[in-house]
Coordinates of C-alpha atoms in Angstrom, one line a residue:
Chain Q
X1 CA 47.9 40.5 29.2
X2 CA 45.1 39.6 26.7
X3 CA 45.5 36.9 24.0
X4 CA 46.2 39.5 21.2
X5 CA 49.1 41.1 23.2
X6 CA 50.3 37.6 24.0
X7 CA 50.3 36.8 20.3
X8 CA 52.2 39.9 19.4
X9 CA 54.8 39.2 22.0
X10 CA 55.3 35.6 20.8
X11 CA 56.5 36.6 17.3
X12 CA 59.6 35.0 15.8
X13 CA 60.5 34.6 12.2
X14 CA 59.7 31.2 10.6
X15 CA 61.9 29.9 7.8
X16 CA 60.8 26.3 7.6
X17 CA 57.3 25.5 6.5
X18 CA 55.0 22.5 6.2
X19 CA 53.9 21.4 2.8
X20 CA 50.4 22.6 3.4
X21 CA 48.5 25.3 1.4
X22 CA 46.8 28.3 2.9
X23 CA 43.1 28.2 2.0
X24 CA 42.3 30.9 -0.5
X25 CA 39.5 32.3 1.7
X26 CA 41.9 32.7 4.7
X27 CA 44.6 34.2 2.4
X28 CA 42.2 36.9 1.2
X29 CA 41.1 37.5 4.7
X30 CA 44.7 38.3 5.7
X31 CA 45.0 40.8 2.9
X32 CA 41.7 42.5 3.9
X33 CA 42.9 42.7 7.5
X34 CA 46.0 44.4 6.0
X35 CA 43.9 46.9 4.2
X36 CA 42.2 47.8 7.5
X37 CA 45.4 49.3 8.8
X38 CA 45.6 53.1 9.1
X39 CA 46.6 54.9 5.9
X40 CA 47.9 58.4 5.4
X41 CA 45.1 60.6 4.1
X42 CA 43.3 57.4 3.0
X43 CA 45.8 57.1 0.1
X44 CA 46.4 53.4 0.5
X45 CA 49.7 53.7 -1.2
X46 CA 50.5 50.0 -1.7
X47 CA 50.1 47.0 -4.0
X48 CA 50.8 43.4 -3.0
X49 CA 52.1 41.0 -5.6
X50 CA 51.3 37.4 -4.8
X51 CA 54.0 35.4 -6.5
X52 CA 52.7 32.0 -7.5
X53 CA 54.7 31.1 -10.6
X54 CA 57.4 28.6 -9.5
X55 CA 60.1 30.1 -11.7
X56 CA 59.5 33.5 -10.4
X57 CA 59.7 32.1 -6.8
X58 CA 63.0 30.4 -7.6
X59 CA 64.4 33.6 -9.1
X60 CA 63.3 35.8 -6.2
X61 CA 64.9 33.4 -3.7
X62 CA 68.2 34.0 -5.6
X63 CA 67.7 37.7 -6.0
X64 CA 67.0 38.0 -2.3
X65 CA 70.6 36.7 -1.7
X66 CA 69.9 33.0 -1.7
X67 CA 67.0 32.6 0.8
X68 CA 65.5 29.2 0.0
X69 CA 62.3 29.8 2.1
X70 CA 61.3 32.4 -0.5
X71 CA 60.8 29.4 -2.7
X72 CA 59.6 26.8 -0.2
X73 CA 57.0 28.9 1.8
X74 CA 53.4 28.2 1.0
X75 CA 52.9 31.7 -0.2
X76 CA 55.2 34.6 -1.0
X77 CA 54.2 38.2 -1.2
X78 CA 56.1 41.3 -2.4
X79 CA 54.8 44.4 -0.7
X80 CA 55.2 47.4 -3.0
X81 CA 55.0 51.1 -2.2
X82 CA 52.6 52.4 -4.8
X83 CA 52.2 56.1 -5.7
X84 CA 50.9 55.3 -9.2
X85 CA 47.2 54.4 -8.5
X86 CA 46.5 57.4 -6.2
X87 CA 48.3 60.1 -8.3
X88 CA 46.6 58.9 -11.5
X89 CA 43.2 58.9 -9.7
X90 CA 43.9 62.5 -8.6
X91 CA 45.0 63.4 -12.1
X92 CA 41.8 61.9 -13.7
X93 CA 39.9 64.2 -11.3
X94 CA 41.8 67.2 -12.6
X95 CA 44.8 67.5 -10.2
X96 CA 48.1 68.9 -11.5
X97 CA 50.3 66.3 -9.8
X98 CA 53.9 66.7 -8.7
X99 CA 55.6 63.3 -8.4
X100 CA 58.9 62.2 -6.9
X101 CA 58.7 64.1 -3.6
X102 CA 60.7 62.5 -0.8
X103 CA 57.6 62.8 1.3
X104 CA 55.7 60.6 -1.1
X105 CA 58.4 57.9 -0.6
X106 CA 57.9 58.1 3.1
X107 CA 54.1 58.1 2.9
X108 CA 54.1 55.0 0.7
X109 CA 56.8 53.2 2.5
X110 CA 55.1 53.7 5.9
X111 CA 51.6 52.9 4.4
X112 CA 52.8 49.6 3.1
X113 CA 54.6 48.7 6.3
X114 CA 51.5 49.3 8.5
X115 CA 49.5 47.2 6.0
X116 CA 52.0 44.4 6.0
X117 CA 52.2 44.2 9.7
X118 CA 48.4 43.8 9.9
X119 CA 48.7 40.9 7.4
X120 CA 51.4 39.4 9.6
X121 CA 49.4 39.7 12.8
X122 CA 46.3 38.2 11.1
X123 CA 48.5 35.4 9.7
X124 CA 50.0 34.6 13.1
X125 CA 46.6 34.7 14.7
X126 CA 45.5 31.9 12.3
X127 CA 48.5 29.7 13.2
X128 CA 50.7 30.7 10.3
X129 CA 54.3 31.7 10.5
X130 CA 56.0 34.5 8.6
X131 CA 59.4 35.9 7.6
X132 CA 60.0 39.4 6.2
X133 CA 62.4 39.4 3.3
X134 CA 64.2 42.8 3.2
X135 CA 66.7 41.0 0.9
X136 CA 64.6 41.8 -2.2
X137 CA 66.2 45.2 -1.9
X138 CA 69.6 43.5 -2.7
X139 CA 68.5 43.5 -6.4
X140 CA 65.5 45.8 -6.5
X141 CA 65.8 46.6 -10.2
X142 CA 65.7 42.9 -11.2
X143 CA 62.8 42.2 -8.8
X144 CA 60.9 45.2 -10.4
X145 CA 61.5 43.8 -13.9
X146 CA 60.4 40.3 -12.9
X147 CA 57.2 41.6 -11.4
X148 CA 56.7 44.1 -14.2
X149 CA 56.4 47.0 -11.7
X150 CA 55.6 50.3 -13.4
X151 CA 57.1 53.6 -12.5
X152 CA 56.0 55.1 -9.1
X153 CA 55.9 51.6 -7.6
X154 CA 58.8 50.0 -5.8
X155 CA 59.3 46.7 -3.9
X156 CA 59.8 47.4 -0.2
X157 CA 60.1 43.9 1.2
X158 CA 58.9 40.4 0.7
X159 CA 57.0 38.1 3.1
X160 CA 57.0 34.3 3.4
X161 CA 53.8 32.8 4.7
X162 CA 53.0 29.2 5.7
X163 CA 52.3 26.7 8.4
X164 CA 55.4 26.5 10.6
X165 CA 57.6 23.4 10.6
X166 CA 59.9 24.7 13.3
X167 CA 59.5 26.4 16.7
X168 CA 62.3 28.8 17.3
X169 CA 62.7 30.9 20.4
X170 CA 61.5 34.4 20.7
X171 CA 64.6 36.7 20.2
X172 CA 65.2 39.2 23.0
X173 CA 64.7 42.9 22.4
X174 CA 66.5 46.1 23.6
X175 CA 65.7 47.1 27.2
X176 CA 62.5 49.2 27.2
X177 CA 64.3 52.1 28.8
X178 CA 66.6 52.5 25.8
X179 CA 63.9 52.9 23.2
X180 CA 61.2 54.6 25.2
X181 CA 62.0 58.2 26.4
X182 CA 60.0 60.8 28.1
X183 CA 59.5 64.3 26.6
X184 CA 63.0 64.6 25.2
X185 CA 65.7 62.3 23.7
X186 CA 68.0 61.7 26.6
X187 CA 70.5 59.0 25.7
X188 CA 72.7 59.4 28.8
X189 CA 72.0 55.8 29.8
X190 CA 72.0 54.3 26.3
X191 CA 75.6 53.0 26.3
X192 CA 75.0 51.1 29.6
X193 CA 71.7 49.8 28.3
X194 CA 73.3 48.6 25.1
X195 CA 76.0 46.9 27.1
X196 CA 73.4 45.1 29.2
X197 CA 71.6 44.0 25.9
X198 CA 74.9 42.8 24.5
X199 CA 75.2 40.5 27.5
X200 CA 71.6 39.3 27.0
X201 CA 72.3 38.6 23.3
X202 CA 75.7 36.9 24.1
X203 CA 73.9 34.6 26.5
X204 CA 71.1 34.0 23.9
X205 CA 73.6 33.0 21.1
X206 CA 75.7 30.9 23.6
X207 CA 72.7 28.9 24.8
X208 CA 71.3 28.4 21.3
X209 CA 74.6 27.0 19.9
X210 CA 75.8 25.0 22.9
X211 CA 78.5 27.6 23.6
X212 CA 79.8 27.7 19.9
X213 CA 78.6 31.2 18.9
X214 CA 80.4 34.0 20.8
X215 CA 78.9 37.3 19.6
X216 CA 76.5 40.0 20.8
X217 CA 74.2 42.6 19.4
X218 CA 76.8 45.3 18.6
X219 CA 79.1 42.7 17.0
X220 CA 76.3 41.4 14.9
X221 CA 75.6 44.9 13.5
X222 CA 79.2 45.5 12.4
X223 CA 79.0 43.9 8.9
X224 CA 75.7 45.8 8.3
X225 CA 77.3 49.2 8.7
X226 CA 80.9 48.6 7.7
X227 CA 80.1 48.4 4.0
X228 CA 77.8 50.9 2.3
X229 CA 74.3 49.4 2.9
X230 CA 72.7 48.7 -0.5
X231 CA 74.4 51.7 -2.1
X232 CA 72.2 51.2 -5.2
X233 CA 69.0 52.3 -3.5
X234 CA 69.2 56.0 -4.2
X235 CA 69.7 55.6 -7.9
X236 CA 67.1 52.8 -8.0
X237 CA 64.4 54.9 -6.4
X238 CA 65.2 57.7 -8.7
X239 CA 64.7 55.4 -11.7
X240 CA 61.4 54.2 -10.2
X241 CA 60.1 57.8 -10.1
X242 CA 60.7 58.2 -6.3
X243 CA 63.1 61.0 -7.1
X244 CA 64.0 62.2 -3.6
X245 CA 63.0 65.8 -4.5
Chain L
X1 CA 37.3 34.9 11.2
X2 CA 39.0 34.8 14.6
X3 CA 38.8 37.6 17.2
X4 CA 42.2 39.1 16.3
X5 CA 41.3 39.4 12.6
X6 CA 37.9 40.9 13.6
X7 CA 39.8 43.4 15.8
X8 CA 42.1 44.3 12.9
X9 CA 39.2 44.8 10.5
X10 CA 37.3 47.0 13.0
X11 CA 40.0 49.7 13.1
X12 CA 39.0 53.4 12.7
X13 CA 40.8 56.5 13.9
X14 CA 39.7 57.9 17.2
X15 CA 40.0 61.7 17.7
X16 CA 37.9 62.2 20.8
X17 CA 39.0 60.6 24.1
X18 CA 37.6 60.1 27.6
X19 CA 39.4 61.9 30.4
X20 CA 40.8 58.6 31.7
X21 CA 44.4 57.7 32.1
X22 CA 46.0 54.6 30.6
X23 CA 47.6 52.6 33.5
X24 CA 51.4 52.7 33.4
X25 CA 51.6 48.9 33.4
X26 CA 49.4 48.6 30.3
X27 CA 51.2 51.5 28.6
X28 CA 54.6 49.7 29.0
X29 CA 53.0 46.4 27.8
X30 CA 51.9 48.2 24.6
X31 CA 55.5 49.4 24.0
X32 CA 56.9 45.9 24.7
X33 CA 54.3 44.4 22.2
X34 CA 55.7 47.0 19.7
X35 CA 59.2 45.8 20.3
X36 CA 58.2 42.3 19.5
X37 CA 57.5 43.2 15.8
X38 CA 60.0 42.0 13.2
X39 CA 63.0 44.2 12.7
X40 CA 65.5 44.3 9.9
X41 CA 68.7 42.4 10.9
X42 CA 67.6 42.8 14.5
X43 CA 68.6 46.5 14.3
X44 CA 65.5 47.9 16.1
X45 CA 66.0 51.3 14.5
X46 CA 63.5 53.2 16.5
X47 CA 62.9 55.4 19.6
X48 CA 59.6 56.3 21.0
X49 CA 59.2 59.7 22.7
X50 CA 56.3 59.7 25.2
X51 CA 55.3 63.4 25.4
X52 CA 53.9 64.1 28.9
X53 CA 54.8 67.8 29.4
X54 CA 51.5 69.8 28.7
X55 CA 53.3 72.7 27.0
X56 CA 55.1 70.3 24.6
X57 CA 51.7 68.7 23.9
X58 CA 50.1 72.0 23.1
X59 CA 53.0 73.0 20.9
X60 CA 52.9 69.6 19.0
X61 CA 49.2 70.0 18.4
X62 CA 50.0 73.3 16.7
X63 CA 53.0 72.1 14.8
X64 CA 51.0 69.1 13.5
X65 CA 48.7 71.6 11.8
X66 CA 46.3 72.4 14.6
X67 CA 45.1 68.9 15.7
X68 CA 43.6 69.4 19.2
X69 CA 43.5 65.7 20.0
X70 CA 47.3 65.7 20.1
X71 CA 46.8 67.7 23.2
X72 CA 43.7 66.0 24.5
X73 CA 44.5 62.3 24.1
X74 CA 45.4 60.5 27.2
X75 CA 48.9 59.8 25.8
X76 CA 50.8 61.0 22.9
X77 CA 53.8 59.3 21.3
X78 CA 56.3 60.4 18.7
X79 CA 57.8 57.5 16.8
X80 CA 61.3 58.2 15.6
X81 CA 63.4 56.4 13.1
X82 CA 66.7 56.0 14.9
X83 CA 70.0 55.0 13.2
X84 CA 72.1 56.6 16.1
X85 CA 71.9 53.8 18.7
X86 CA 72.8 50.9 16.4
X87 CA 75.5 52.7 14.3
X88 CA 77.2 53.9 17.5
X89 CA 77.0 50.4 19.0
X90 CA 78.6 49.0 15.9
X91 CA 81.3 51.7 16.1
X92 CA 82.1 50.9 19.7
X93 CA 82.6 47.3 18.5
X94 CA 85.1 48.6 15.9
X95 CA 83.0 49.1 12.7
X96 CA 83.9 51.8 10.3
X97 CA 80.4 53.1 9.8
X98 CA 79.0 54.9 6.7
X99 CA 75.9 56.9 7.6
X100 CA 73.3 58.7 5.5
X101 CA 72.6 55.9 3.1
X102 CA 69.1 56.0 1.5
X103 CA 68.7 52.4 2.5
X104 CA 69.2 53.3 6.2
X105 CA 66.3 55.7 5.9
X106 CA 64.2 52.9 4.5
X107 CA 65.3 50.3 7.1
X108 CA 64.6 52.7 10.0
X109 CA 61.3 54.1 8.6
X110 CA 60.0 50.6 8.0
X111 CA 61.2 49.3 11.4
X112 CA 59.5 52.1 13.3
X113 CA 56.2 51.6 11.3
X114 CA 56.1 47.8 12.0
X115 CA 56.8 48.6 15.7
X116 CA 54.1 51.3 15.9
X117 CA 51.5 49.1 14.2
X118 CA 52.1 46.4 16.9
X119 CA 51.6 49.1 19.6
X120 CA 48.3 50.1 17.8
X121 CA 47.0 46.5 17.6
X122 CA 47.9 46.0 21.3
X123 CA 46.2 49.2 22.3
X124 CA 43.0 48.4 20.3
X125 CA 42.9 44.9 21.8
X126 CA 42.9 46.6 25.3
X127 CA 39.9 48.8 24.3
X128 CA 41.9 51.9 23.5
X129 CA 41.5 54.1 20.4
X130 CA 44.3 55.6 18.3
X131 CA 45.0 58.2 15.7
X132 CA 48.3 58.4 13.7
X133 CA 49.6 61.9 13.3
X134 CA 51.5 62.3 10.0
X135 CA 51.1 66.0 10.5
X136 CA 54.2 66.2 12.7
X137 CA 56.1 66.1 9.3
X138 CA 54.5 69.5 8.6
X139 CA 57.2 71.0 10.8
X140 CA 59.7 68.3 11.4
X141 CA 62.6 70.6 12.3
X142 CA 60.6 72.3 15.1
X143 CA 59.4 68.9 16.3
X144 CA 62.9 67.6 16.4
X145 CA 64.1 70.7 18.3
X146 CA 61.3 70.4 20.9
X147 CA 62.1 66.8 21.5
X148 CA 65.8 67.4 21.4
X149 CA 66.3 64.7 18.8
X150 CA 70.0 64.2 17.9
X151 CA 71.4 63.6 14.5
X152 CA 70.5 60.3 12.8
X153 CA 67.1 60.3 14.5
X154 CA 64.0 61.8 12.8
X155 CA 60.3 61.9 13.8
X156 CA 58.2 59.8 11.4
X157 CA 54.7 60.2 12.9
X158 CA 52.9 60.7 16.1
X159 CA 50.2 58.6 17.8
X160 CA 47.3 59.6 20.0
X161 CA 46.2 57.0 22.5
X162 CA 43.3 56.9 24.9
X163 CA 39.9 55.6 25.8
X164 CA 37.5 56.4 22.9
X165 CA 34.7 58.9 23.5
X166 CA 33.3 58.4 20.0
X167 CA 32.4 55.5 17.8
X168 CA 33.0 56.4 14.1
X169 CA 32.3 54.0 11.3
X170 CA 34.9 51.9 9.7
X171 CA 36.0 53.6 6.5
X172 CA 35.8 51.5 3.3
X173 CA 39.0 50.4 1.6
X174 CA 39.9 49.9 -2.1
X175 CA 38.6 46.7 -3.7
X176 CA 40.9 43.8 -3.0
X177 CA 41.5 43.2 -6.7
X178 CA 43.0 46.6 -7.1
X179 CA 45.7 46.2 -4.5
X180 CA 46.4 42.4 -4.8
X181 CA 47.9 41.2 -8.0
X182 CA 49.2 37.8 -9.1
X183 CA 52.8 37.3 -10.3
X184 CA 53.0 40.6 -12.2
X185 CA 51.7 44.2 -11.8
X186 CA 48.7 44.1 -14.2
X187 CA 46.7 47.3 -13.8
X188 CA 44.4 46.9 -16.7
X189 CA 41.3 46.8 -14.4
X190 CA 42.6 49.5 -12.0
X191 CA 40.7 52.5 -13.5
X192 CA 37.4 50.6 -13.3
X193 CA 38.1 49.4 -9.8
X194 CA 39.0 53.0 -8.7
X195 CA 35.7 54.2 -10.3
X196 CA 33.9 51.6 -8.3
X197 CA 35.6 52.7 -5.2
X198 CA 34.8 56.4 -5.9
X199 CA 31.2 55.4 -5.9
X200 CA 31.6 53.5 -2.6
X201 CA 33.3 56.6 -1.0
X202 CA 30.7 59.0 -2.5
X203 CA 27.9 57.0 -0.9
X204 CA 29.9 56.8 2.4
X205 CA 30.4 60.6 2.5
X206 CA 26.8 61.2 1.5
X207 CA 25.4 58.9 4.2
X208 CA 27.6 60.3 6.9
X209 CA 26.7 63.9 6.2
X210 CA 23.0 63.5 5.5
X211 CA 23.7 64.3 1.8
X212 CA 25.8 67.4 2.4
X213 CA 29.2 66.1 1.4
X214 CA 29.5 65.3 -2.3
X215 CA 33.0 64.0 -3.0
X216 CA 34.8 60.7 -3.6
X217 CA 38.2 59.1 -3.2
X218 CA 39.9 60.6 -6.3
X219 CA 38.5 64.1 -5.5
X220 CA 39.7 63.9 -1.9
X221 CA 43.2 63.1 -3.1
X222 CA 43.5 66.2 -5.3
X223 CA 44.7 68.7 -2.7
X224 CA 47.3 66.2 -1.5
X225 CA 49.1 66.0 -4.9
X226 CA 48.3 69.4 -6.4
X227 CA 50.8 71.2 -4.2
X228 CA 54.3 69.9 -3.5
X229 CA 53.8 67.5 -0.6
X230 CA 55.9 68.6 2.3
X231 CA 58.6 70.0 0.0
X232 CA 60.9 70.5 3.0
X233 CA 61.4 66.8 3.7
X234 CA 64.4 66.2 1.6
X235 CA 66.4 69.1 3.1
X236 CA 65.2 68.2 6.6
X237 CA 66.3 64.6 6.3
X238 CA 69.7 65.7 5.0
X239 CA 70.1 67.9 8.0
X240 CA 69.2 65.0 10.4
X241 CA 71.9 62.9 8.9
X242 CA 69.7 60.9 6.6
X243 CA 71.6 62.2 3.6
X244 CA 69.8 60.2 0.8
X245 CA 73.2 58.9 -0.5

């Protein structure tokens, strides 16, 4: 196993950060590393908003469902899927552009995720810790207004960055055999593999809490699916010009 | 700049591979590195299909729009967004699950992209080359049937993996200032920055083709947006149980 693979396998989210700034040069290097990720048809369908204003940070921490590290991390980024820049460039070159296609939502959402993951790996390679903040999709309209996002741009997730002031364990993952299949999707062993993973996670929670937390993977997922998950997203995307056509 | 950031910044797609197998141990290590990526609420909403069968590979090369490297790469993976495993696990634990939410499409598409990008970085750190294949969304229904994907699973992109038998240049990216903004989305300089990038890309194409290719970024994007981009995707996702609710 080489050092890069070791780095990848040592990832865990960091939610407590030292009061130490990331040098601007390093910060820009992380974003450039992000830009080097593969991009669909070279479209680079993303914009990163670096949120520096303290009031905006406090407001985003609230909007993300009360996540204080959004405010306390050294740096906070909002990764946006952006179909504005590229479609306008094509238009200026004479293209008759159709916007709002579902496929454009996918292209931009995948593009920004690949880019962000490169930023994350670069950050972790430089000794920084990170935490993705999907919670900005709790209130995506308010987030968009705060950041003055125009049409055809939507906030996909946030990212806290900073020097770690905690050292949590790496969280277990599903057995390889459950997520890797050969030639066809054969899930005949999946129930057994999930049961095995439930045991792993039960042990993990027990050990971390001195026996106080009795739960497992399947149990932890229940609240996520029992209510309608962020039921506002369809209408929100429509409003942002990602019309799901 | 540390070696990991250097690696990230040296990415370019590889479409010509040596006739050399990836050892199984390394291959599994890449997938495990992928699994270590951050995942929304620990849901791990992905499945990777490792396509080994030569007939399937040939068919996928066709379905992706005639991309021969899908067949000739040492290994080919199809990365699927998977909301089946996790929702069924929650159901077995007693959750009353609502499926088909737009948000679930986003969670799963982002989860699988973060995971894939880790696989890519791990592969490149081990001297392999890669090429993402978004072209499998040209014929997603046929791809799903070939791989026997069940409902609530959809193929997001493919990935060619292998030992590089070519050494293409790194492709330029948009100026940092156009994709990185502070506090708010201010695009007052975007048109000028895109014009600057059009010049960069025009020079890049000219130099690579001995002066024969006269185009730029904006021109190259025109065909992408002039027709309706993969207009089948909405109906396809609906059929797969990603109902855009």
